[in-house]
Amino acid sequence: MRRLLAGFGLAALLIAPGPVLAQNAPQGGQNRQQARPAAPASTLDAVRSRGQLLCGVNGGLAGFSAPDPAGVMRGLDADFCRAIAAAALGDAEKVRFVTQATVEAGLDALAARRIDVLARNATVTLTRDAGRPVTPTAVNFYDGMGFLVPRSLNVSSPRQLSGRTVCWAGAEGPGTAGGNIENFNSRHGLNLTIRRFGTPAEVVTAMEAGTCHAFAADSGALASRRVTDFRVPDQWLVLAEVISREPLALFVHAGDDEWRGLVFWVTHLLLGAEYLGVNSANLAENLGNPDPRVRQMLGVLPGFGRPLRLPDDWGARVLSSVGNYGEVFERNLGRASVFGMDRGLNDQWTRGGLMYSFPMR
């Protein structure tokens, strides 16, 4: 990557690690005061000092984050971690993926600063945003709770599941998949039998045994599990209709606006590059693009990195490492993957989706 960027004539990344802790010195003489508690350095400084990004991921959901046969973590969320590392450290490979068993465990690890960012299919909700010292950044995948059913059941809508057994996996509590199913069941008077299992693997076993008629989870996760977890994927169908809105985002520590901004704008860089037609294959030719938005994004115009304390060519580093949002999606979940997912809501707004980049000015 360095050779590629050197060929672009882009500025080198200058990393000046900051102090791990900042502390006020005590006053002298009679005005001497007790030193204040040491305050943690910014996350960006901590990441640079460590030389590695700690990224919390699912680690077992192919297409989002799961190891390939060589043990390399792959997926949309994994690539977002690499994009952040490329921006913060100038090297997309300086990531340590830290597997989190559940979203809640990941949020706890983030709150305790055992990880720098959580990229684990985490829905933005009020209690996750306001209920603990973490905060969401930009949405990187629009999802919704759906249902996987056997094709032999011959249903096309979850409202046709009346009297059936619907199963889900996860911890009990407010805001869970179980609550969504209960609300859906009540609204439509379906008389569903709702069963909770500890893990998705247990639901898959129950589905193949015929004791569950539908597997309820986020549609993106179901599309992945249909291919990777079921013995004969073609015997199963993910229904198009969803019963909830699940905007998935990366989460960071609350109170560190600099780091939140970096993660937020990395997401919008990937979206904006796709909209402007900039991808990993045409970076060099776009250095001469007359569009000032492209020239700024690639660091040709000065000042792009200053607000985030990054070099001006941080966008070029990100795009050369992972590509734009469309490349990331298609490679991991779309037509270039075994899942063949449609972009849907995750397409650009110009093609009927919800995705568009905020102005990068």
mmCIF file of C-alpha atoms in Angstrom:
data_model
loop_
_atom_site.group_PDB
_atom_site.id
_atom_site.type_symbol
_atom_site.label_atom_id
_atom_site.label_comp_id
_atom_site.label_asym_id
_atom_site.label_seq_id
_atom_site.Cartn_x
_atom_site.Cartn_y
_atom_site.Cartn_z
ATOM 1 C CA MET A 1 0.000 0.000 0.000
ATOM 2 C CA ARG A 2 2.833 2.385 0.816
ATOM 3 C CA ARG A 3 4.299 1.861 -2.650
ATOM 4 C CA LEU A 4 0.908 2.635 -4.214
ATOM 5 C CA LEU A 5 0.446 5.814 -2.246
ATOM 6 C CA ALA A 6 4.000 6.902 -2.901
ATOM 7 C CA GLY A 7 3.184 6.583 -6.563
ATOM 8 C CA PHE A 8 0.271 8.940 -6.040
ATOM 9 C CA GLY A 9 2.657 11.521 -4.603
ATOM 10 C CA LEU A 10 0.547 11.693 -1.439
ATOM 11 C CA ALA A 11 1.889 12.881 1.860
ATOM 12 C CA ALA A 12 3.238 10.312 4.286
ATOM 13 C CA LEU A 13 1.377 9.686 7.489
ATOM 14 C CA LEU A 14 3.034 11.473 10.354
ATOM 15 C CA ILE A 15 2.177 9.821 13.624
ATOM 16 C CA ALA A 16 3.153 11.633 16.753
ATOM 17 C CA PRO A 17 2.024 9.467 19.655
ATOM 18 C CA GLY A 18 0.579 11.504 22.479
ATOM 19 C CA PRO A 19 1.029 10.779 26.170
ATOM 20 C CA VAL A 20 -0.946 7.895 27.555
ATOM 21 C CA LEU A 21 -2.114 9.964 30.492
ATOM 22 C CA ALA A 22 -2.565 13.671 31.035
ATOM 23 C CA GLN A 23 -2.301 14.905 34.602
ATOM 24 C CA ASN A 24 -2.396 18.314 36.258
ATOM 25 C CA ALA A 25 0.643 19.031 38.432
ATOM 26 C CA PRO A 26 0.001 20.066 42.068
ATOM 27 C CA GLN A 27 0.402 23.699 43.077
ATOM 28 C CA GLY A 28 3.305 24.692 45.304
ATOM 29 C CA GLY A 29 3.418 26.454 48.736
ATOM 30 C CA GLN A 30 0.259 27.075 50.758
ATOM 31 C CA ASN A 31 -1.818 26.880 47.589
ATOM 32 C CA ARG A 32 -0.665 23.319 46.972
ATOM 33 C CA GLN A 33 -3.602 21.168 45.874
ATOM 34 C CA GLN A 34 -3.990 17.463 45.476
ATOM 35 C CA ALA A 35 -3.357 16.335 41.904
ATOM 36 C CA ARG A 36 -6.492 15.603 39.925
ATOM 37 C CA PRO A 37 -7.074 12.008 38.809
ATOM 38 C CA ALA A 38 -5.235 11.132 35.629
ATOM 39 C CA ALA A 39 -7.434 11.522 32.576
ATOM 40 C CA PRO A 40 -7.164 8.985 29.764
ATOM 41 C CA ALA A 41 -5.613 10.158 26.542
ATOM 42 C CA SER A 42 -7.765 10.393 23.458
ATOM 43 C CA THR A 43 -8.581 7.111 21.775
ATOM 44 C CA LEU A 44 -6.657 8.204 18.694
ATOM 45 C CA ASP A 45 -3.550 8.802 20.807
ATOM 46 C CA ALA A 46 -4.018 5.455 22.575
ATOM 47 C CA VAL A 47 -4.376 3.616 19.254
ATOM 48 C CA ARG A 48 -1.286 5.316 17.843
ATOM 49 C CA SER A 49 0.747 4.619 20.971
ATOM 50 C CA ARG A 50 -0.289 0.964 20.852
ATOM 51 C CA GLY A 51 0.232 0.770 17.113
ATOM 52 C CA GLN A 52 -2.911 -1.296 16.724
ATOM 53 C CA LEU A 53 -6.680 -0.864 16.627
ATOM 54 C CA LEU A 54 -8.705 -3.122 18.932
ATOM 55 C CA CYS A 55 -11.958 -3.813 17.086
ATOM 56 C CA GLY A 56 -14.799 -5.796 18.673
ATOM 57 C CA VAL A 57 -16.591 -8.056 16.183
ATOM 58 C CA ASN A 58 -19.003 -10.979 16.068
ATOM 59 C CA GLY A 59 -16.324 -13.235 14.660
ATOM 60 C CA GLY A 60 -18.797 -15.961 13.715
ATOM 61 C CA LEU A 61 -21.178 -14.377 11.217
ATOM 62 C CA ALA A 62 -19.891 -14.832 7.679
ATOM 63 C CA GLY A 63 -20.331 -11.804 5.466
ATOM 64 C CA PHE A 64 -20.042 -9.478 8.466
ATOM 65 C CA SER A 65 -17.098 -10.880 10.433
ATOM 66 C CA ALA A 66 -15.765 -14.434 10.388
ATOM 67 C CA PRO A 67 -12.349 -15.969 9.691
ATOM 68 C CA ASP A 68 -11.673 -17.365 6.226
ATOM 69 C CA PRO A 69 -9.949 -20.764 5.761
ATOM 70 C CA ALA A 70 -6.587 -19.063 6.290
ATOM 71 C CA GLY A 71 -7.764 -17.556 9.583
ATOM 72 C CA VAL A 72 -8.057 -13.996 8.232
ATOM 73 C CA MET A 73 -11.122 -12.108 9.495
ATOM 74 C CA ARG A 74 -13.393 -11.222 6.581
ATOM 75 C CA GLY A 75 -16.688 -9.396 6.198
ATOM 76 C CA LEU A 76 -18.320 -5.980 5.999
ATOM 77 C CA ASP A 77 -17.699 -5.168 9.662
ATOM 78 C CA ALA A 78 -14.132 -6.467 9.466
ATOM 79 C CA ASP A 79 -13.462 -4.199 6.495
ATOM 80 C CA PHE A 80 -14.829 -1.209 8.386
ATOM 81 C CA CYS A 81 -12.306 -1.995 11.132
ATOM 82 C CA ARG A 82 -9.561 -2.037 8.499
ATOM 83 C CA ALA A 83 -10.769 1.268 7.087
ATOM 84 C CA ILE A 84 -10.513 2.876 10.532
ATOM 85 C CA ALA A 85 -7.004 1.476 11.001
ATOM 86 C CA ALA A 86 -5.992 2.814 7.587
ATOM 87 C CA ALA A 87 -7.196 6.280 8.583
ATOM 88 C CA ALA A 88 -5.770 6.300 12.111
ATOM 89 C CA LEU A 89 -2.537 4.361 11.579
ATOM 90 C CA GLY A 90 -1.915 4.442 7.839
ATOM 91 C CA ASP A 91 -2.074 0.643 7.697
ATOM 92 C CA ALA A 92 -5.311 -1.333 7.316
ATOM 93 C CA GLU A 93 -3.677 -4.477 8.693
ATOM 94 C CA LYS A 94 -2.891 -2.979 12.097
ATOM 95 C CA VAL A 95 -6.097 -4.357 13.598
ATOM 96 C CA ARG A 96 -6.637 -6.917 16.323
ATOM 97 C CA PHE A 97 -10.120 -8.394 16.063
ATOM 98 C CA VAL A 98 -11.604 -9.098 19.484
ATOM 99 C CA THR A 99 -14.550 -11.485 19.300
ATOM 100 C CA GLN A 100 -17.599 -10.475 21.344
ATOM 101 C CA ALA A 101 -20.132 -13.208 22.170
ATOM 102 C CA THR A 102 -23.075 -10.787 22.160
ATOM 103 C CA VAL A 103 -23.746 -7.147 21.356
ATOM 104 C CA GLU A 104 -24.237 -6.451 25.056
ATOM 105 C CA ALA A 105 -20.877 -8.028 25.884
ATOM 106 C CA GLY A 106 -19.307 -5.881 23.186
ATOM 107 C CA LEU A 107 -20.856 -2.698 24.547
ATOM 108 C CA ASP A 108 -19.598 -3.602 28.028
ATOM 109 C CA ALA A 109 -16.095 -4.201 26.643
ATOM 110 C CA LEU A 110 -16.249 -0.840 24.890
ATOM 111 C CA ALA A 111 -17.424 0.938 28.047
ATOM 112 C CA ALA A 112 -14.521 -0.655 29.941
ATOM 113 C CA ARG A 113 -12.123 0.451 27.144
ATOM 114 C CA ARG A 114 -11.011 -3.085 26.396
ATOM 115 C CA ILE A 115 -11.724 -2.295 22.733
ATOM 116 C CA ASP A 116 -11.559 0.936 20.729
ATOM 117 C CA VAL A 117 -14.609 0.395 18.529
ATOM 118 C CA LEU A 118 -17.440 -2.125 18.300
ATOM 119 C CA ALA A 119 -18.394 -3.334 14.816
ATOM 120 C CA ARG A 120 -20.803 -6.145 15.647
ATOM 121 C CA ASN A 121 -24.219 -5.845 13.960
ATOM 122 C CA ALA A 122 -25.296 -3.536 16.781
ATOM 123 C CA THR A 123 -28.653 -1.767 16.390
ATOM 124 C CA VAL A 124 -28.764 1.862 17.508
ATOM 125 C CA THR A 125 -31.380 2.108 20.266
ATOM 126 C CA LEU A 126 -32.199 4.696 22.908
ATOM 127 C CA THR A 127 -30.954 2.571 25.813
ATOM 128 C CA ARG A 128 -27.713 1.686 24.051
ATOM 129 C CA ASP A 129 -27.052 5.336 23.261
ATOM 130 C CA ALA A 130 -28.245 6.960 26.483
ATOM 131 C CA GLY A 131 -27.967 4.102 28.950
ATOM 132 C CA ARG A 132 -24.199 3.583 29.127
ATOM 133 C CA PRO A 133 -20.930 5.404 28.335
ATOM 134 C CA VAL A 134 -20.878 4.465 24.643
ATOM 135 C CA THR A 135 -22.259 6.212 21.583
ATOM 136 C CA PRO A 136 -23.146 5.140 18.025
ATOM 137 C CA THR A 137 -21.544 6.630 14.954
ATOM 138 C CA ALA A 138 -22.890 6.506 11.380
ATOM 139 C CA VAL A 139 -25.148 3.671 10.216
ATOM 140 C CA ASN A 140 -23.163 1.216 8.095
ATOM 141 C CA PHE A 141 -25.986 -1.281 7.392
ATOM 142 C CA TYR A 142 -29.769 -0.888 7.434
ATOM 143 C CA ASP A 143 -31.399 -4.106 8.566
ATOM 144 C CA GLY A 144 -34.704 -5.332 9.957
ATOM 145 C CA MET A 145 -35.958 -8.327 11.890
ATOM 146 C CA GLY A 146 -37.007 -11.045 9.484
ATOM 147 C CA PHE A 147 -37.897 -14.717 9.350
ATOM 148 C CA LEU A 148 -36.214 -17.726 7.819
ATOM 149 C CA VAL A 149 -38.643 -20.549 6.988
ATOM 150 C CA PRO A 150 -38.554 -23.869 5.141
ATOM 151 C CA ARG A 151 -39.703 -23.500 1.544
ATOM 152 C CA SER A 152 -42.003 -26.466 2.136
ATOM 153 C CA LEU A 153 -44.057 -24.317 4.533
ATOM 154 C CA ASN A 154 -45.196 -22.331 1.479
ATOM 155 C CA VAL A 155 -45.511 -18.937 3.180
ATOM 156 C CA SER A 156 -44.494 -15.569 1.769
ATOM 157 C CA SER A 157 -45.224 -13.341 4.785
ATOM 158 C CA PRO A 158 -44.650 -13.710 8.536
ATOM 159 C CA ARG A 159 -48.352 -12.953 8.957
ATOM 160 C CA GLN A 160 -48.998 -16.405 7.493
ATOM 161 C CA LEU A 161 -47.279 -18.080 10.438
ATOM 162 C CA SER A 162 -50.410 -18.170 12.604
ATOM 163 C CA GLY A 163 -50.289 -21.015 15.124
ATOM 164 C CA ARG A 164 -46.668 -21.862 14.266
ATOM 165 C CA THR A 165 -43.579 -22.004 16.462
ATOM 166 C CA VAL A 166 -41.166 -19.098 16.005
ATOM 167 C CA CYS A 167 -37.697 -19.405 17.534
ATOM 168 C CA TRP A 168 -34.984 -16.900 18.278
ATOM 169 C CA ALA A 169 -31.614 -16.808 20.040
ATOM 170 C CA GLY A 170 -30.097 -14.452 22.589
ATOM 171 C CA ALA A 171 -30.396 -13.094 26.082
ATOM 172 C CA GLU A 172 -33.728 -12.174 27.603
ATOM 173 C CA GLY A 173 -34.510 -8.553 28.386
ATOM 174 C CA PRO A 174 -36.041 -5.391 26.959
ATOM 175 C CA GLY A 175 -35.350 -4.561 23.348
ATOM 176 C CA THR A 176 -34.500 -8.144 22.364
ATOM 177 C CA ALA A 177 -35.689 -10.093 19.349
ATOM 178 C CA GLY A 178 -38.165 -11.822 21.659
ATOM 179 C CA GLY A 179 -39.839 -8.512 22.392
ATOM 180 C CA ASN A 180 -40.196 -7.758 18.678
ATOM 181 C CA ILE A 181 -41.847 -11.136 18.088
ATOM 182 C CA GLU A 182 -44.192 -10.713 21.050
ATOM 183 C CA ASN A 183 -45.283 -7.299 19.785
ATOM 184 C CA PHE A 184 -45.793 -8.627 16.261
ATOM 185 C CA ASN A 185 -47.767 -11.600 17.581
ATOM 186 C CA SER A 186 -50.003 -9.344 19.678
ATOM 187 C CA ARG A 187 -50.645 -6.825 16.908
ATOM 188 C CA HIS A 188 -51.736 -9.462 14.420
ATOM 189 C CA GLY A 189 -53.325 -12.028 16.780
ATOM 190 C CA LEU A 190 -51.252 -14.873 15.356
ATOM 191 C CA ASN A 191 -51.233 -17.185 18.402
ATOM 192 C CA LEU A 192 -47.549 -17.933 17.845
ATOM 193 C CA THR A 193 -45.568 -20.222 20.110
ATOM 194 C CA ILE A 194 -42.361 -18.296 20.815
ATOM 195 C CA ARG A 195 -39.260 -20.185 21.948
ATOM 196 C CA ARG A 196 -35.923 -18.729 22.980
ATOM 197 C CA PHE A 197 -32.604 -20.534 22.559
ATOM 198 C CA GLY A 198 -29.199 -19.587 23.873
ATOM 199 C CA THR A 199 -27.373 -19.606 20.537
ATOM 200 C CA PRO A 200 -28.230 -19.410 16.820
ATOM 201 C CA ALA A 201 -26.719 -22.878 16.332
ATOM 202 C CA GLU A 202 -29.401 -24.326 18.622
ATOM 203 C CA VAL A 203 -32.123 -22.664 16.554
ATOM 204 C CA VAL A 204 -30.641 -24.105 13.355
ATOM 205 C CA THR A 205 -30.736 -27.595 14.898
ATOM 206 C CA ALA A 206 -34.354 -27.100 15.979
ATOM 207 C CA MET A 207 -35.314 -25.791 12.530
ATOM 208 C CA GLU A 208 -33.783 -28.796 10.770
ATOM 209 C CA ALA A 209 -35.512 -31.107 13.262
ATOM 210 C CA GLY A 210 -38.865 -29.471 12.504
ATOM 211 C CA THR A 211 -39.549 -28.323 16.077
ATOM 212 C CA CYS A 212 -39.304 -24.671 14.956
ATOM 213 C CA HIS A 213 -41.187 -23.389 11.934
ATOM 214 C CA ALA A 214 -39.426 -20.012 11.659
ATOM 215 C CA PHE A 215 -36.118 -18.540 12.766
ATOM 216 C CA ALA A 216 -36.465 -14.859 13.711
ATOM 217 C CA ALA A 217 -33.394 -12.596 13.589
ATOM 218 C CA ASP A 218 -31.999 -9.679 11.614
ATOM 219 C CA SER A 219 -32.436 -10.412 7.919
ATOM 220 C CA GLY A 220 -28.752 -9.872 7.174
ATOM 221 C CA ALA A 221 -27.784 -12.479 9.751
ATOM 222 C CA LEU A 222 -30.402 -14.899 8.435
ATOM 223 C CA ALA A 223 -29.108 -14.511 4.865
ATOM 224 C CA SER A 224 -25.662 -15.424 6.155
ATOM 225 C CA ARG A 225 -26.769 -18.364 8.287
ATOM 226 C CA ARG A 226 -28.945 -19.820 5.519
ATOM 227 C CA VAL A 227 -25.803 -20.342 3.437
ATOM 228 C CA THR A 228 -23.286 -21.247 6.141
ATOM 229 C CA ASP A 229 -25.255 -23.051 8.868
ATOM 230 C CA PHE A 230 -27.967 -25.101 7.136
ATOM 231 C CA ARG A 231 -27.050 -28.363 5.446
ATOM 232 C CA VAL A 232 -29.157 -27.702 2.323
ATOM 233 C CA PRO A 233 -29.473 -23.907 1.952
ATOM 234 C CA ASP A 234 -31.859 -24.093 -1.013
ATOM 235 C CA GLN A 235 -34.485 -25.699 1.207
ATOM 236 C CA TRP A 236 -34.756 -22.477 3.200
ATOM 237 C CA LEU A 237 -36.043 -18.993 2.456
ATOM 238 C CA VAL A 238 -35.583 -15.609 4.143
ATOM 239 C CA LEU A 239 -38.908 -13.797 3.844
ATOM 240 C CA ALA A 240 -38.697 -10.330 2.299
ATOM 241 C CA GLU A 241 -40.996 -8.696 4.876
ATOM 242 C CA VAL A 242 -39.425 -7.412 8.097
ATOM 243 C CA ILE A 243 -41.186 -6.512 11.344
ATOM 244 C CA SER A 244 -38.741 -3.972 12.769
ATOM 245 C CA ARG A 245 -36.158 -1.400 11.756
ATOM 246 C CA GLU A 246 -32.613 -2.219 12.802
ATOM 247 C CA PRO A 247 -30.086 0.486 11.874
ATOM 248 C CA LEU A 248 -26.685 -1.068 12.544
ATOM 249 C CA ALA A 249 -23.768 1.178 13.404
ATOM 250 C CA LEU A 250 -20.281 1.123 14.837
ATOM 251 C CA PHE A 251 -20.102 2.206 18.491
ATOM 252 C CA VAL A 252 -17.304 4.092 20.270
ATOM 253 C CA HIS A 253 -16.596 5.462 23.747
ATOM 254 C CA ALA A 254 -18.819 8.341 24.782
ATOM 255 C CA GLY A 255 -17.122 11.666 25.430
ATOM 256 C CA ASP A 256 -14.344 11.329 22.855
ATOM 257 C CA ASP A 257 -15.706 13.505 20.065
ATOM 258 C CA GLU A 258 -12.488 13.345 18.063
ATOM 259 C CA TRP A 259 -12.608 9.540 17.827
ATOM 260 C CA ARG A 260 -16.355 9.482 17.200
ATOM 261 C CA GLY A 261 -15.791 11.944 14.377
ATOM 262 C CA LEU A 262 -13.035 9.847 12.845
ATOM 263 C CA VAL A 263 -15.170 6.680 12.767
ATOM 264 C CA PHE A 264 -18.229 8.628 11.585
ATOM 265 C CA TRP A 265 -16.412 10.273 8.685
ATOM 266 C CA VAL A 266 -14.651 7.083 7.614
ATOM 267 C CA THR A 267 -18.150 5.664 6.999
ATOM 268 C CA HIS A 268 -19.211 8.734 5.038
ATOM 269 C CA LEU A 269 -15.980 8.707 3.044
ATOM 270 C CA LEU A 270 -16.804 5.182 1.823
ATOM 271 C CA LEU A 271 -20.324 6.275 0.883
ATOM 272 C CA GLY A 272 -19.220 9.512 -0.743
ATOM 273 C CA ALA A 273 -16.528 7.814 -2.795
ATOM 274 C CA GLU A 274 -19.074 5.390 -4.239
ATOM 275 C CA TYR A 275 -21.429 8.236 -5.128
ATOM 276 C CA LEU A 276 -18.625 10.150 -6.874
ATOM 277 C CA GLY A 277 -17.424 7.072 -8.741
ATOM 278 C CA VAL A 278 -14.110 6.760 -6.901
ATOM 279 C CA ASN A 279 -12.989 3.215 -6.140
ATOM 280 C CA SER A 280 -9.869 1.248 -5.298
ATOM 281 C CA ALA A 281 -9.062 0.685 -8.978
ATOM 282 C CA ASN A 282 -9.225 4.275 -10.226
ATOM 283 C CA LEU A 283 -7.574 6.283 -7.430
ATOM 284 C CA ALA A 284 -4.562 7.278 -9.498
ATOM 285 C CA GLU A 285 -6.574 8.634 -12.408
ATOM 286 C CA ASN A 286 -8.857 10.530 -10.029
ATOM 287 C CA LEU A 287 -5.958 12.526 -8.648
ATOM 288 C CA GLY A 288 -6.456 14.757 -11.682
ATOM 289 C CA ASN A 289 -10.250 14.838 -11.413
ATOM 290 C CA PRO A 290 -11.431 18.471 -11.694
ATOM 291 C CA ASP A 291 -14.248 17.878 -9.171
ATOM 292 C CA PRO A 292 -13.058 19.579 -5.951
ATOM 293 C CA ARG A 293 -14.976 17.020 -3.857
ATOM 294 C CA VAL A 294 -12.846 14.228 -5.311
ATOM 295 C CA ARG A 295 -9.617 16.212 -5.046
ATOM 296 C CA GLN A 296 -10.346 16.966 -1.397
ATOM 297 C CA MET A 297 -11.282 13.347 -0.639
ATOM 298 C CA LEU A 298 -7.967 12.116 -2.027
ATOM 299 C CA GLY A 299 -5.863 14.724 -0.252
ATOM 300 C CA VAL A 300 -4.934 16.700 -3.356
ATOM 301 C CA LEU A 301 -6.392 19.845 -1.796
ATOM 302 C CA PRO A 302 -4.855 20.746 1.567
ATOM 303 C CA GLY A 303 -6.676 20.669 4.895
ATOM 304 C CA PHE A 304 -8.815 17.517 4.567
ATOM 305 C CA GLY A 305 -7.170 15.772 7.509
ATOM 306 C CA ARG A 306 -6.772 18.721 9.861
ATOM 307 C CA PRO A 307 -10.183 18.540 11.647
ATOM 308 C CA LEU A 308 -9.624 14.848 12.463
ATOM 309 C CA ARG A 309 -5.886 15.175 13.273
ATOM 310 C CA LEU A 310 -5.077 12.997 10.283
ATOM 311 C CA PRO A 311 -2.868 13.477 7.216
ATOM 312 C CA ASP A 312 -4.650 14.992 4.228
ATOM 313 C CA ASP A 313 -4.396 11.746 2.250
ATOM 314 C CA TRP A 314 -6.240 9.634 4.830
ATOM 315 C CA GLY A 315 -9.140 9.131 2.430
ATOM 316 C CA ALA A 316 -6.848 7.759 -0.280
ATOM 317 C CA ARG A 317 -5.313 5.376 2.245
ATOM 318 C CA VAL A 318 -8.738 4.074 3.242
ATOM 319 C CA LEU A 319 -9.974 3.650 -0.324
ATOM 320 C CA SER A 320 -6.782 1.959 -1.512
ATOM 321 C CA SER A 321 -7.117 -0.515 1.373
ATOM 322 C CA VAL A 322 -10.799 -1.532 1.316
ATOM 323 C CA GLY A 323 -12.458 0.284 -1.593
ATOM 324 C CA ASN A 324 -15.656 2.315 -1.418
ATOM 325 C CA TYR A 325 -18.879 1.219 0.306
ATOM 326 C CA GLY A 326 -20.206 -0.526 -2.788
ATOM 327 C CA GLU A 327 -16.999 -2.534 -3.135
ATOM 328 C CA VAL A 328 -17.108 -3.517 0.543
ATOM 329 C CA PHE A 329 -20.772 -4.573 0.311
ATOM 330 C CA GLU A 330 -20.505 -6.511 -2.955
ATOM 331 C CA ARG A 331 -17.331 -8.309 -1.912
ATOM 332 C CA ASN A 332 -18.699 -9.490 1.413
ATOM 333 C CA LEU A 333 -22.484 -9.726 1.059
ATOM 334 C CA GLY A 334 -23.513 -8.943 -2.512
ATOM 335 C CA ARG A 335 -23.139 -10.393 -5.976
ATOM 336 C CA ALA A 336 -19.429 -11.151 -5.593
ATOM 337 C CA SER A 337 -20.106 -13.236 -2.465
ATOM 338 C CA VAL A 338 -21.795 -16.570 -1.806
ATOM 339 C CA PHE A 339 -24.738 -14.723 -0.229
ATOM 340 C CA GLY A 340 -25.825 -12.717 -3.261
ATOM 341 C CA MET A 341 -27.706 -10.137 -1.211
ATOM 342 C CA ASP A 342 -29.426 -7.219 -2.936
ATOM 343 C CA ARG A 343 -28.308 -3.771 -1.812
ATOM 344 C CA GLY A 344 -31.884 -2.794 -0.898
ATOM 345 C CA LEU A 345 -31.914 -0.060 1.726
ATOM 346 C CA ASN A 346 -28.124 -0.153 1.711
ATOM 347 C CA ASP A 347 -27.937 1.145 -1.828
ATOM 348 C CA GLN A 348 -27.177 4.755 -2.702
ATOM 349 C CA TRP A 349 -30.090 7.167 -2.428
ATOM 350 C CA THR A 350 -29.911 7.695 -6.202
ATOM 351 C CA ARG A 351 -30.904 4.034 -6.653
ATOM 352 C CA GLY A 352 -33.687 3.880 -4.077
ATOM 353 C CA GLY A 353 -31.627 3.126 -0.963
ATOM 354 C CA LEU A 354 -31.068 5.094 2.226
ATOM 355 C CA MET A 355 -27.339 5.582 1.898
ATOM 356 C CA TYR A 356 -25.791 8.941 1.138
ATOM 357 C CA SER A 357 -22.719 10.741 2.322
ATOM 358 C CA PHE A 358 -22.912 13.841 4.475
ATOM 359 C CA PRO A 359 -21.076 16.844 2.953
ATOM 360 C CA MET A 360 -17.357 16.419 3.553
ATOM 361 C CA ARG A 361 -16.519 20.092 3.694
#
